[in-house]
XYZ file of C-alpha atoms in Angstrom:
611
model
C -42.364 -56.695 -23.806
C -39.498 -56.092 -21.930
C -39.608 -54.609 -18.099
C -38.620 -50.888 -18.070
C -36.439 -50.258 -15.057
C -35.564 -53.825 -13.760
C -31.896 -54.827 -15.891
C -28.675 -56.065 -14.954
C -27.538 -57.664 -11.554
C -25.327 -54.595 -10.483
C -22.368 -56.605 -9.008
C -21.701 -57.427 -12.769
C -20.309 -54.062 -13.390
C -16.700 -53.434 -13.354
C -15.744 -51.679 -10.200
C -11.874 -51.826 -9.837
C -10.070 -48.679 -9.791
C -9.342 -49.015 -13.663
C -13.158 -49.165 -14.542
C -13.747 -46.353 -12.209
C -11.135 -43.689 -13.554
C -12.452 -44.667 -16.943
C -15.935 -43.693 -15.879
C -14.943 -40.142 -14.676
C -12.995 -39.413 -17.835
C -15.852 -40.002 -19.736
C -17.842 -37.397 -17.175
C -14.849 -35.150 -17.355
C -15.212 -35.097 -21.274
C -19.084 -34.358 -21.224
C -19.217 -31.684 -18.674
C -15.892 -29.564 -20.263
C -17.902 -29.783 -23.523
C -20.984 -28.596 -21.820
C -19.969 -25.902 -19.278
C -21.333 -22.527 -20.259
C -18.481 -18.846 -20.612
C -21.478 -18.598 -17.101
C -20.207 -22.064 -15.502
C -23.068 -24.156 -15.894
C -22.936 -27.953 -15.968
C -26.524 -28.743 -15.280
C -27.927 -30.809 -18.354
C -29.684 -28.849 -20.654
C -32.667 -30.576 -20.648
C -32.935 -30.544 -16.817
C -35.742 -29.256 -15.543
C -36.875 -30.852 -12.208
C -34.428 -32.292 -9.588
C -32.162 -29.065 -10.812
C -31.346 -27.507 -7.522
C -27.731 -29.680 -7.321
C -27.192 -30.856 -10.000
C -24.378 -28.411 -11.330
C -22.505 -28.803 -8.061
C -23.047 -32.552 -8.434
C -21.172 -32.596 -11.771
C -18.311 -30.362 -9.533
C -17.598 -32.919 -7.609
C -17.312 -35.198 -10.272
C -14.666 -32.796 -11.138
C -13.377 -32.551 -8.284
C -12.917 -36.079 -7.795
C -11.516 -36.758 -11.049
C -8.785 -34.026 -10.055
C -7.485 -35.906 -7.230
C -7.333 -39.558 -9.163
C -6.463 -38.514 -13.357
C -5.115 -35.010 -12.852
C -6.628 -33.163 -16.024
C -4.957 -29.951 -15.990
C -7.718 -28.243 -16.917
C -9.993 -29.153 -13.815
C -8.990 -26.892 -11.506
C -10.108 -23.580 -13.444
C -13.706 -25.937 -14.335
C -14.014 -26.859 -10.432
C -13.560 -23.113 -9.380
C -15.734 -22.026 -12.389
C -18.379 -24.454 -11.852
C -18.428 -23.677 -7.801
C -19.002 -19.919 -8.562
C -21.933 -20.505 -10.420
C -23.405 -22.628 -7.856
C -22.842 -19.993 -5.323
C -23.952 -17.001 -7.293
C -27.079 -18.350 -9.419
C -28.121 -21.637 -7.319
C -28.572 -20.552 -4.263
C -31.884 -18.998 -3.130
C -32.336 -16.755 0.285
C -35.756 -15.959 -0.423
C -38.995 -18.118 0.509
C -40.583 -19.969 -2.527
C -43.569 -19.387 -2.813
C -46.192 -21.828 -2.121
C -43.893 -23.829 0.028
C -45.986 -25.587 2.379
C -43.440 -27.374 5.415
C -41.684 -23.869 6.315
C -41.541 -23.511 10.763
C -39.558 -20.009 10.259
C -40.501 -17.249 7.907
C -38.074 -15.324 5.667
C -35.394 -16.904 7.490
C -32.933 -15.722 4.446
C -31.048 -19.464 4.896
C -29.959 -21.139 2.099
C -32.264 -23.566 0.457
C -32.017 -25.630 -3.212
C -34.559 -25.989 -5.490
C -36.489 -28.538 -6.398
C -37.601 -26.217 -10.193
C -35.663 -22.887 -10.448
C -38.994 -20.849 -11.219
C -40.160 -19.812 -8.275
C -43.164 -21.213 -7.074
C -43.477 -23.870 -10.001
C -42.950 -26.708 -7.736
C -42.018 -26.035 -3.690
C -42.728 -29.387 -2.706
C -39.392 -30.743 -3.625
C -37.415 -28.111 -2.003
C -36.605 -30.425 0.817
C -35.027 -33.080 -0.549
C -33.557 -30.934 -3.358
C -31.835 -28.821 -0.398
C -30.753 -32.552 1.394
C -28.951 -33.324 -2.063
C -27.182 -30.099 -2.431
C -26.102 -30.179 1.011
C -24.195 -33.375 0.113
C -22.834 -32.533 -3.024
C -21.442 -29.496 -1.149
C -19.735 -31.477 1.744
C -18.194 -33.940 -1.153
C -16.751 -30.960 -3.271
C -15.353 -29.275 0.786
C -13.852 -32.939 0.994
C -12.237 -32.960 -2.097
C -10.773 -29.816 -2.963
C -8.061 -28.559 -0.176
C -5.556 -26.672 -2.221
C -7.932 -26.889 -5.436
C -9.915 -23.764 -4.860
C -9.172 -20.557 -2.746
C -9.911 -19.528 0.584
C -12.573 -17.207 0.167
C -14.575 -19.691 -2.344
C -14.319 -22.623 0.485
C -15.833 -20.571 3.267
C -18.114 -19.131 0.995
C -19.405 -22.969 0.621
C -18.646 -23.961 3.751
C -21.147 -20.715 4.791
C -23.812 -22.378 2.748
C -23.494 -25.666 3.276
C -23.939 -24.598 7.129
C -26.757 -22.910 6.019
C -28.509 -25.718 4.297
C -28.430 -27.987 7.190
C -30.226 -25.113 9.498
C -32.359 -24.701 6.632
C -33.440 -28.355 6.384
C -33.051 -28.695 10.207
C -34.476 -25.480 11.744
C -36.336 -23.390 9.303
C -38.441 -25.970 7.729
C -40.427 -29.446 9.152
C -38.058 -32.246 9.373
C -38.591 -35.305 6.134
C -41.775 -33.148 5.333
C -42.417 -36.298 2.991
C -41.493 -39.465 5.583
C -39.082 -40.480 3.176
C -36.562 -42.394 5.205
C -34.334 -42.082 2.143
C -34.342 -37.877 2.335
C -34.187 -38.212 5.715
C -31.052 -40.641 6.051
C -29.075 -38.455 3.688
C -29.785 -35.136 5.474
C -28.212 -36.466 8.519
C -24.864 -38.307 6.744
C -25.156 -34.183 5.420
C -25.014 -33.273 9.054
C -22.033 -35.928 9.893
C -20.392 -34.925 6.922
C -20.533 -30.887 7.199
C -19.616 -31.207 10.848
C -15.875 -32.135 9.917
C -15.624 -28.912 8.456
C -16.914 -26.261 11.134
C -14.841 -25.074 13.772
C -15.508 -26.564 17.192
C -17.994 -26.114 19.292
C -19.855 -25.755 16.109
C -19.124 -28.826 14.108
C -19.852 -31.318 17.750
C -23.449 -29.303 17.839
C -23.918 -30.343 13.997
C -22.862 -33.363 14.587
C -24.729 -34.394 18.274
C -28.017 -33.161 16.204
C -27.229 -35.115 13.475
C -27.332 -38.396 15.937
C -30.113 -37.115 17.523
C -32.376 -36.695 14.103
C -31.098 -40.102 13.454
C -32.030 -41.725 16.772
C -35.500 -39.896 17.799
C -37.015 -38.802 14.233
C -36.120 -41.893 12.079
C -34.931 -44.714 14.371
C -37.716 -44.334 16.460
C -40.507 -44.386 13.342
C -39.193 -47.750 12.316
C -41.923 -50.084 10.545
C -42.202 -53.465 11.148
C -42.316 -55.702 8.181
C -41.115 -59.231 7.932
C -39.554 -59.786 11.277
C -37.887 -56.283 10.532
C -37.364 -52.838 11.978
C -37.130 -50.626 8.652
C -36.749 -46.868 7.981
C -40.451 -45.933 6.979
C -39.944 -44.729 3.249
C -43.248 -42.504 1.974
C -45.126 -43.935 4.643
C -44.444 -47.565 3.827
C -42.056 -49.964 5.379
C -39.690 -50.342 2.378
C -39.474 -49.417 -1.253
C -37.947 -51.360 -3.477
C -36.208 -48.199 -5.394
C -35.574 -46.313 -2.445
C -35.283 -48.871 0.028
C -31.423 -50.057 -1.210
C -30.792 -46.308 -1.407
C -31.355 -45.640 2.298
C -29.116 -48.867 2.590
C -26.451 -46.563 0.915
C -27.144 -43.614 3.216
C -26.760 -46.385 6.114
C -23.130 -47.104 4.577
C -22.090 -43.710 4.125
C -23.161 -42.555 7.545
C -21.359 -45.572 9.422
C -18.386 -44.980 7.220
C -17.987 -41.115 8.009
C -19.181 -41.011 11.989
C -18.579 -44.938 12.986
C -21.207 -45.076 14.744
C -22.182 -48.407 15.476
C -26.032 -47.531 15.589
C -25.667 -47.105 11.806
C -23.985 -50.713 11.104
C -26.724 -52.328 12.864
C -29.412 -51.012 11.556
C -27.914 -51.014 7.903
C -27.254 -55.060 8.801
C -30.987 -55.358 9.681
C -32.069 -53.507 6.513
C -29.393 -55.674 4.053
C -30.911 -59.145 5.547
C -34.326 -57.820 5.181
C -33.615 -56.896 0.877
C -31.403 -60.345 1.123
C -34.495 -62.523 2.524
C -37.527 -60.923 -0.160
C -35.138 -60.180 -2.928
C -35.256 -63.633 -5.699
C -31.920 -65.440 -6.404
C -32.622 -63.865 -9.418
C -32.801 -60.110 -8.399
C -36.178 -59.253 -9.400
C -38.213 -57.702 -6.668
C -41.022 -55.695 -6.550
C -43.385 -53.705 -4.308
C -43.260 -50.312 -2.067
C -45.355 -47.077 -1.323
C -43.797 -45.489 -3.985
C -42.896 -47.472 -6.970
C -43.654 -51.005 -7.263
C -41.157 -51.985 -10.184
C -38.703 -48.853 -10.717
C -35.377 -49.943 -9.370
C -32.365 -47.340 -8.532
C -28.778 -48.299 -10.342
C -25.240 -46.519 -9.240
C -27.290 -44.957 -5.753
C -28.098 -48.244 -4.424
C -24.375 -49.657 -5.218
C -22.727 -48.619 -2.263
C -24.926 -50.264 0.234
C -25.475 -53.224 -1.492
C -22.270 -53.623 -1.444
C -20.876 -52.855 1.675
C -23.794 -54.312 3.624
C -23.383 -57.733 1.325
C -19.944 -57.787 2.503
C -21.104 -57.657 6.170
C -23.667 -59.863 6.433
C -22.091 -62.031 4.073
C -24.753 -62.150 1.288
C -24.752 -61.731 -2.645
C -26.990 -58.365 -2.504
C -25.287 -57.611 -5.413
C -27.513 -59.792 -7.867
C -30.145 -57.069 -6.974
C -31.883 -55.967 -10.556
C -30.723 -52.174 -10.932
C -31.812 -49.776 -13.911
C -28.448 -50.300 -15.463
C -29.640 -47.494 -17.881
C -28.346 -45.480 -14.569
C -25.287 -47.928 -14.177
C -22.827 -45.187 -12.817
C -24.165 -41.975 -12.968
C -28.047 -40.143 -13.954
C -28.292 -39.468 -17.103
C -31.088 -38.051 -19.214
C -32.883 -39.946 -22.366
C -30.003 -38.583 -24.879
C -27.977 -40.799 -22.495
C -25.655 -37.374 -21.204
C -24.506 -37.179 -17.562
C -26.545 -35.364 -14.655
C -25.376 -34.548 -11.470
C -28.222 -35.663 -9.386
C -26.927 -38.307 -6.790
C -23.732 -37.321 -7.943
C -22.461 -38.256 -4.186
C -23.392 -41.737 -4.794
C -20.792 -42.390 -7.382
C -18.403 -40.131 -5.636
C -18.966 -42.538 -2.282
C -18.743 -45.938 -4.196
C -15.536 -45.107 -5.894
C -14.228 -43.879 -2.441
C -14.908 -47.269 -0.437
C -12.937 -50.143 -1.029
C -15.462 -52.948 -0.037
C -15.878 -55.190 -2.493
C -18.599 -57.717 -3.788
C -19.389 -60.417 -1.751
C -20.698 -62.960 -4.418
C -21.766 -65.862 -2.671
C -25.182 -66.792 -1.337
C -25.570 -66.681 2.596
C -25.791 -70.221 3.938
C -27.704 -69.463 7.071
C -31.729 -70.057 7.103
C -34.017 -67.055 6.785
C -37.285 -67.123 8.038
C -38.896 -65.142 5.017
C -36.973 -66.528 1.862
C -36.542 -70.168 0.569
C -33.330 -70.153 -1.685
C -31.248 -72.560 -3.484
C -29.906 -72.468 -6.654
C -31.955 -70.491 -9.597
C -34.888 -71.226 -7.386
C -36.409 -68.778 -4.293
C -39.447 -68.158 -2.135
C -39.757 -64.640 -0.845
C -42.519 -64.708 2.357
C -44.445 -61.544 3.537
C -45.087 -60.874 7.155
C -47.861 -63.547 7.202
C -45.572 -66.224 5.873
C -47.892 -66.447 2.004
C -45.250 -66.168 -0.405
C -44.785 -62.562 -2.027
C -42.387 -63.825 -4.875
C -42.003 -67.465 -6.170
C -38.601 -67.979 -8.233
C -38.327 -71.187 -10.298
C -37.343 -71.783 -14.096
C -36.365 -68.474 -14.580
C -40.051 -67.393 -14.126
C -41.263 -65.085 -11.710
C -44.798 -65.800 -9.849
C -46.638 -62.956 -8.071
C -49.352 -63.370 -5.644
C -52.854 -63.902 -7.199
C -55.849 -62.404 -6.706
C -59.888 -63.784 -6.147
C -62.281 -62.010 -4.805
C -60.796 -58.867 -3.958
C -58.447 -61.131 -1.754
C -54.559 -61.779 -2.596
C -52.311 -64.424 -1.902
C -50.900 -67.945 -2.511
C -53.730 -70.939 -1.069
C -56.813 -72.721 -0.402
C -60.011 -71.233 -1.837
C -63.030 -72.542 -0.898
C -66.059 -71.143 -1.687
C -64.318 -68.419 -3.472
C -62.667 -67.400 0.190
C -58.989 -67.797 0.514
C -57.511 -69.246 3.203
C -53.464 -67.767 3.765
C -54.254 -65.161 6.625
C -53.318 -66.711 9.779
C -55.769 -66.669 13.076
C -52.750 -67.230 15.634
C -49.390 -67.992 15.415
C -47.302 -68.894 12.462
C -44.737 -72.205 13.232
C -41.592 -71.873 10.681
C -39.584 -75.186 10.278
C -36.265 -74.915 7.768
C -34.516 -78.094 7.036
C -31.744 -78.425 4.729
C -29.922 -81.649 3.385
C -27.083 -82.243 0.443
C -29.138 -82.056 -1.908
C -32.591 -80.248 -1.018
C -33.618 -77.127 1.005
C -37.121 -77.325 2.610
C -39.419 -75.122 4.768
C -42.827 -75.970 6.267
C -45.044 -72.906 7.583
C -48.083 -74.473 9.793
C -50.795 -71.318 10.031
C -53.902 -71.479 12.063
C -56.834 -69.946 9.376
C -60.460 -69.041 9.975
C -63.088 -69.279 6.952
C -66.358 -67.453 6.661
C -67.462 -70.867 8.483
C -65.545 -69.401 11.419
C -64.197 -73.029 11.855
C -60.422 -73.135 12.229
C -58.430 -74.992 10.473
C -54.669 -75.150 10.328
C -52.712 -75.271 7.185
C -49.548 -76.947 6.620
C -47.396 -75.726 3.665
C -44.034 -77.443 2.655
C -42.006 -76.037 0.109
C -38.921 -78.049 -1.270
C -36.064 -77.300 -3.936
C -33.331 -78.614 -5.313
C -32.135 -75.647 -6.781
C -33.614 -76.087 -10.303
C -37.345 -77.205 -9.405
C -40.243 -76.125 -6.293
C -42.392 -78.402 -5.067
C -44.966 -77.021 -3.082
C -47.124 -79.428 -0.950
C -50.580 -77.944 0.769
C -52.218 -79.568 3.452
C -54.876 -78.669 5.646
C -58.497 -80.378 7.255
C -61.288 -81.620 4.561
C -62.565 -78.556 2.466
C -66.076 -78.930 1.117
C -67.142 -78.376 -2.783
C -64.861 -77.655 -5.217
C -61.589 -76.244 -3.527
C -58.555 -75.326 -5.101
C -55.298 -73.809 -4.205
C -54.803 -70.044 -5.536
C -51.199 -71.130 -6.674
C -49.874 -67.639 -7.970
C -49.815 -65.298 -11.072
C -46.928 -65.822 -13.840
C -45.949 -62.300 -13.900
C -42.377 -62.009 -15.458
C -39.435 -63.992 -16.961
C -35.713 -63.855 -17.192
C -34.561 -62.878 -20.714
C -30.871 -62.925 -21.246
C -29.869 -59.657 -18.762
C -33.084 -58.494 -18.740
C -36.845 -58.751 -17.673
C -39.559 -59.464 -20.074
C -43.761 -59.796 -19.031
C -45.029 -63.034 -19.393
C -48.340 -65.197 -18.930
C -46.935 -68.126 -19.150
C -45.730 -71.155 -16.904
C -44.036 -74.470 -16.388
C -46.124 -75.846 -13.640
C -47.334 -79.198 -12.776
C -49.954 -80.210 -10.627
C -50.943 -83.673 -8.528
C -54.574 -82.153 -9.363
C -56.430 -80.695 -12.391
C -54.624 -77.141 -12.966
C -56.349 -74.185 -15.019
C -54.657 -70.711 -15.919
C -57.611 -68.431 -15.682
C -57.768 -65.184 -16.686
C -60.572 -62.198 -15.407
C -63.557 -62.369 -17.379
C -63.971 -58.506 -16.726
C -62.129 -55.963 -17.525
C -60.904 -52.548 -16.349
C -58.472 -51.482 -13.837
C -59.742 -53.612 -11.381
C -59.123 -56.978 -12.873
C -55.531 -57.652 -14.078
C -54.858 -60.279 -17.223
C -51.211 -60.831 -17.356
C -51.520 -61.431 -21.033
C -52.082 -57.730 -21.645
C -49.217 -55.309 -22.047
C -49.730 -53.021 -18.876
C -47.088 -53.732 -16.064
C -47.992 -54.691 -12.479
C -46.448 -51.044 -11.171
C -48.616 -49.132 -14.237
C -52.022 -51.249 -12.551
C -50.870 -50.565 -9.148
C -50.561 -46.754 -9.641
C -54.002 -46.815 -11.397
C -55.915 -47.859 -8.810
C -53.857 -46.029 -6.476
C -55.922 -42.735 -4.478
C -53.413 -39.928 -5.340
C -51.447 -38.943 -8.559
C -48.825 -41.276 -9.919
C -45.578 -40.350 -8.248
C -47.645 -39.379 -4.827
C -49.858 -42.469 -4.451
C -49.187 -45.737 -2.757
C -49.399 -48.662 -5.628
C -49.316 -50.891 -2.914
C -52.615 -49.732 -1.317
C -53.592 -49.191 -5.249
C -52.722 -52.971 -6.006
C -54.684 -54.233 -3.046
C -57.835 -53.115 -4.845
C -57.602 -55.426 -7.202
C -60.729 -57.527 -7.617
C -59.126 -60.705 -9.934
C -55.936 -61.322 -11.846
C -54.838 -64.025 -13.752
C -54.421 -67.465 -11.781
C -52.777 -70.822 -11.447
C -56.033 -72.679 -10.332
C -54.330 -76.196 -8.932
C -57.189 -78.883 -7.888
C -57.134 -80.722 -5.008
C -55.122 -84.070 -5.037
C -57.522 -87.129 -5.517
C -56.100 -89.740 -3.578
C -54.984 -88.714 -0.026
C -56.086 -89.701 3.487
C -59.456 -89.735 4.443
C -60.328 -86.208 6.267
C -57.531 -84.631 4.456
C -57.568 -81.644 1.464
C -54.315 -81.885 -0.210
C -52.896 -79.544 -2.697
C -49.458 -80.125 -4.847
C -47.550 -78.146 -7.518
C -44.489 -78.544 -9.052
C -43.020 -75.398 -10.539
C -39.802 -75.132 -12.964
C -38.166 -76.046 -15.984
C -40.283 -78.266 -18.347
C -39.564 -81.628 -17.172
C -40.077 -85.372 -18.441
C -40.382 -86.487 -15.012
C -44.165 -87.712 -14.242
C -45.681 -85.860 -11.321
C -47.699 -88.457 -9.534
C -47.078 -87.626 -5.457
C -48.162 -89.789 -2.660
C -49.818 -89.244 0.404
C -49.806 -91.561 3.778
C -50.856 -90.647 7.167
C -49.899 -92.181 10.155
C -49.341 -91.302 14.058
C -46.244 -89.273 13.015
C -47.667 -87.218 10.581
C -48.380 -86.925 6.466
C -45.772 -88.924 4.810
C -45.172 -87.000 0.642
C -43.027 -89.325 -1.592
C -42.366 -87.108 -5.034
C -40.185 -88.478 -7.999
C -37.362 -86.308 -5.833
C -37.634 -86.834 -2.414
C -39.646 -87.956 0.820
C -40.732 -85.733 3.428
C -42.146 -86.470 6.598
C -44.726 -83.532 7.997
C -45.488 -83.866 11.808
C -48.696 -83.267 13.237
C -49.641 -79.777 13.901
C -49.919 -80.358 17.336
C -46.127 -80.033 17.144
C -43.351 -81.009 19.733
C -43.115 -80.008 23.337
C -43.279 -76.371 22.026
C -45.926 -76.841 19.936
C -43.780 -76.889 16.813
C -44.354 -79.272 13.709
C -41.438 -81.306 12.810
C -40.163 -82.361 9.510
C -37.900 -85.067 8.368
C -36.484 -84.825 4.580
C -34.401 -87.434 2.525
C -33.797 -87.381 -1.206
């Protein structure tokens, strides 16, 4: 079985002007065919996210009028706009709606479902959306539709912002995502009020930037991030508040918006794989975004100088939303508007400089969580996941069925690159239920093609083993696929176990249920609401990569190696040698050199490499 949302890399889709025009003829032919004698363009089968979607297809329109010149858009912009105005827009409170400051306020507001009452709780970000697709259609249509339409609009669009800015709780849902596009709203909208009135929109705009969002950053990673649904980052919404970042710096030029947009691009750059499969967030653990994340991806990638681009998108949402029957909707409409606007380009080439979270070379990667345990392992075209034992996750020693990978101190990060190899050693202080610490010393070494993985650490007792991750997924052709399988080798005896239990707390990766469908299970609210994260982190067991302990090492020493990639021919028989200077590893590929934990002058372990 095939993943459902993770596809194509999205820098392989066409983006020059050519592709682009072609793109909104197609959208050009779909809505004239479906626009109602009313002026409807909303999809038929459209029942939530509703609010803006017409007006999104109207600037679709809109656009399309100012780069192929269809005579027949400018009666089908007008058209479309008057519907908007006249059926879309609601003055009256929803009922039900729980984040409103002001009562009967009669401002403008979107909805999230037309029937009132059915479903309030989107009305927030449904109002942030039509806000934007207002502001593009204002930008697009000077001498396209009349006076008295464009103030009527104008009037609204006004309206929204106080709406979402005065009458109601600011990002009700601590969605960094809603929250970043309401203010680009704000930056946007403010170009088209008269002065004083567009400098107030646009001062509070900074100012909802700077005190409600930029000062409710999360740390994760080394990393100041938006908070998305009460989580750090999101791997769908995430690249689309990287987007927001991008359209907000390109509209005000605020600098505060490059560098946090930079920090945010090297943070998706360091835990995405060279591969582009990521996974993990408060929200949804594997559904990945296509066209909305495209313009940040790409314009950060160009600044930081870093193929974002091989990010997996939902290419079944490769320019524009559609619905199953594969017809346009408007919803994000400004995304597609924004991309074909900027003229940034992929950057396709990897960044050379070390990161302190990610291990990349070639078709092979390590992604590290804040702790420095791998969260992703990339080799062979496989993808490994962290395992669990015990009701505890991560990549490790287990002794005693107690994992060892959560640090007691400081974590020491050593990168160290040569022609041929790229190497990292993390040296973490640990504490067991013996309360005796020990300090671990993990070096992890490519060549592009194959990881070797070396664990180190003082003399476990009985039967140890290192937790050496789950087989979770596999490259197939431009897609995903599950998988339980693995090209490993190991210095040691190596088992694949699977739970001997079942039910949602134990996960066998030979079954058909996904990682995010587990996740959400376990999760304490409804699918859609809950954090599969916190859900995930209940897991009891999963399937394993059980890797023995090496036999023949120096005396007082536990040592653990794996090799992971591409079936190879090449016998894995590592040495071990300790000396003054440190453990000495000699593999079939290279020698490494790992200094004593007691580290140089600063306390930091050094490593030598040669191939």
């Amino acid at each position: 079985m095939r993943l459902l949302h993770q596809r194509g890399p999205l820098h392989d889709l066409p983006d020059s002007p050519e592709a682009y025009d072609a793109v909104l003829a197609e959208v050009v032919g779909q809505a004239l065919r479906r626009m109602t004698p009313e002026g409807n363009l909303e999809h038929p089968d459209c029942v939530d996210d509703i609010g803006d979607t017409s007006l999104g297809i109207t600037s679709l329109l809109a656009l399309a009028g100012q780069r192929i010149g269809d005579p027949r858009l400018p009666e089908a912009v007008r058209r479309s706009l008057a519907f908007h105005l006249r059926e879309r827009v609601y003055r009256e409170d929803n009922p039900g709606y729980p984040n409103l400051r002001v009562r009967n306020s009669r401002l403008p507001y979107a909805r999230y479902v037309l029937e009132a009452g059915a479903h309030p709780i989107g009305d927030w970000p449904s109002t942030a959306w039509a806000l934007l697709q207002a502001v593009n259609v204002l930008d697009m249509t000077d001498g396209l539709i009349e006076d008295d339409q464009r103030a009527q609009l104008v009037e609204v669009a006004h309206g929204y912002w106080r709406w979402l800015t005065e009458a109601t709780f600011f990002n009700p849902q601590e969605a960094g995502n809603q929250a970043i596009g309401c203010v680009v709203g704000g930056l946007m909208l403010a170009r088209h009020l008269p002065q004083p009135e567009g400098k107030s929109v646009r001062a509070r705009a900074l100012d909802l930037y700077c005190d409600e969002i930029r000062a409710h950053r999360v740390r994760d990673r080394g990393a100041l991030l938006p908070p998305e649904h009460g989580g750090a980052y999101d791997n769908n919404y995430g690249p689309i508040s990287l987007s927001f970042l991008a359209q907000a710096h390109r509209v005000s030029g605020e600098e505060i918006f490059a560098e946090d947009g930079d920090a945010l691009a090297r943070y998706i750059d360091a835990r995405l794989t060279g591969g582009g499969f990521d996974n993990g967030g408060p929200r949804y653990s594997e559904q990945h975004s296509g066209f909305e994340s495209v313009l940040g991806l790409r314009y950060f990638g160009a600044r930081i100088g870093s193929d974002l681009g091989r990010y997996r998108g939902d290419t079944r949402w490769v320019r524009h939303a559609v619905k199953p029957d594969g017809g346009v909707d408007g919803h994000f409409a400004w995304m597609l508007v924004w991309q074909i606007q900027d003229p940034t380009r992929w950057h396709r080439v990897p960044s050379a400089k070390a990161a302190r979270h990610q291990l990349r070379a070639g078709t092979t990667s390590v992604a590290f969580d804040s702790h420095m345990t791998p969260s992703l392992i990339e080799a062979g075209g496989t993808y490994y996941l962290p395992a669990a034992v015990n009701r505890q996750h991560g990549f490790g020693p287990v002794t005693d069925g107690f994992l060892l990978c959560r640090p007691m101190g400081e974590v020491r990060v050593r990168d160290l690159r040569t022609e041929t190899l790229a190497a990292k050693l993390v040296t973490k202080p640990v504490v067991g239920r013996d309360h005796v610490l020990r300090h671990i010393q993990s070096l992890y070494v490519t060549d592009g093609t194959t990881l070797w993985v070396t664990v180190a650490l003082e003399r476990l007792d009985g039967t140890p083993y290192l937790l050496a991750g789950m087989p979770y997924a596999a490259d197939d052709g431009d897609r995903v696929r599950r998988t339980a399988d693995a090209e490993v080798a190991c210095a040691g005896a190596l088992r694949l176990t699977h739970p001997g239990e079942q039910g949602v707390d134990y996960f066998d990766a030979r079954s058909e249920s996904t990682q995010e469908q587990a996740a959400f299970a376990l999760a304490a609210d409804p699918r859609g609401y809950g954090n599969p994260d916190e859900g995930w982190r209940r897991l009891v067991a999963s399937t394993a990569l059980e890797a023995g302990p090496v036999a023949d090492v120096p005396e007082g020493l536990s040592v653990f190696a794996v090799r992971y990639g591409e079936a190879s021919d090449d016998p894995f028989t590592p040495t071990f040698e300790r000396d003054g200077a440190g453990l000495t590893v000699r593999t079939e590929a290279f020698t490494a050199l790992i200094g004593d934990v007691t580290g140089d002058a600063h306390g930091n372990p050094e490593l030598t490499l040669r191939g």
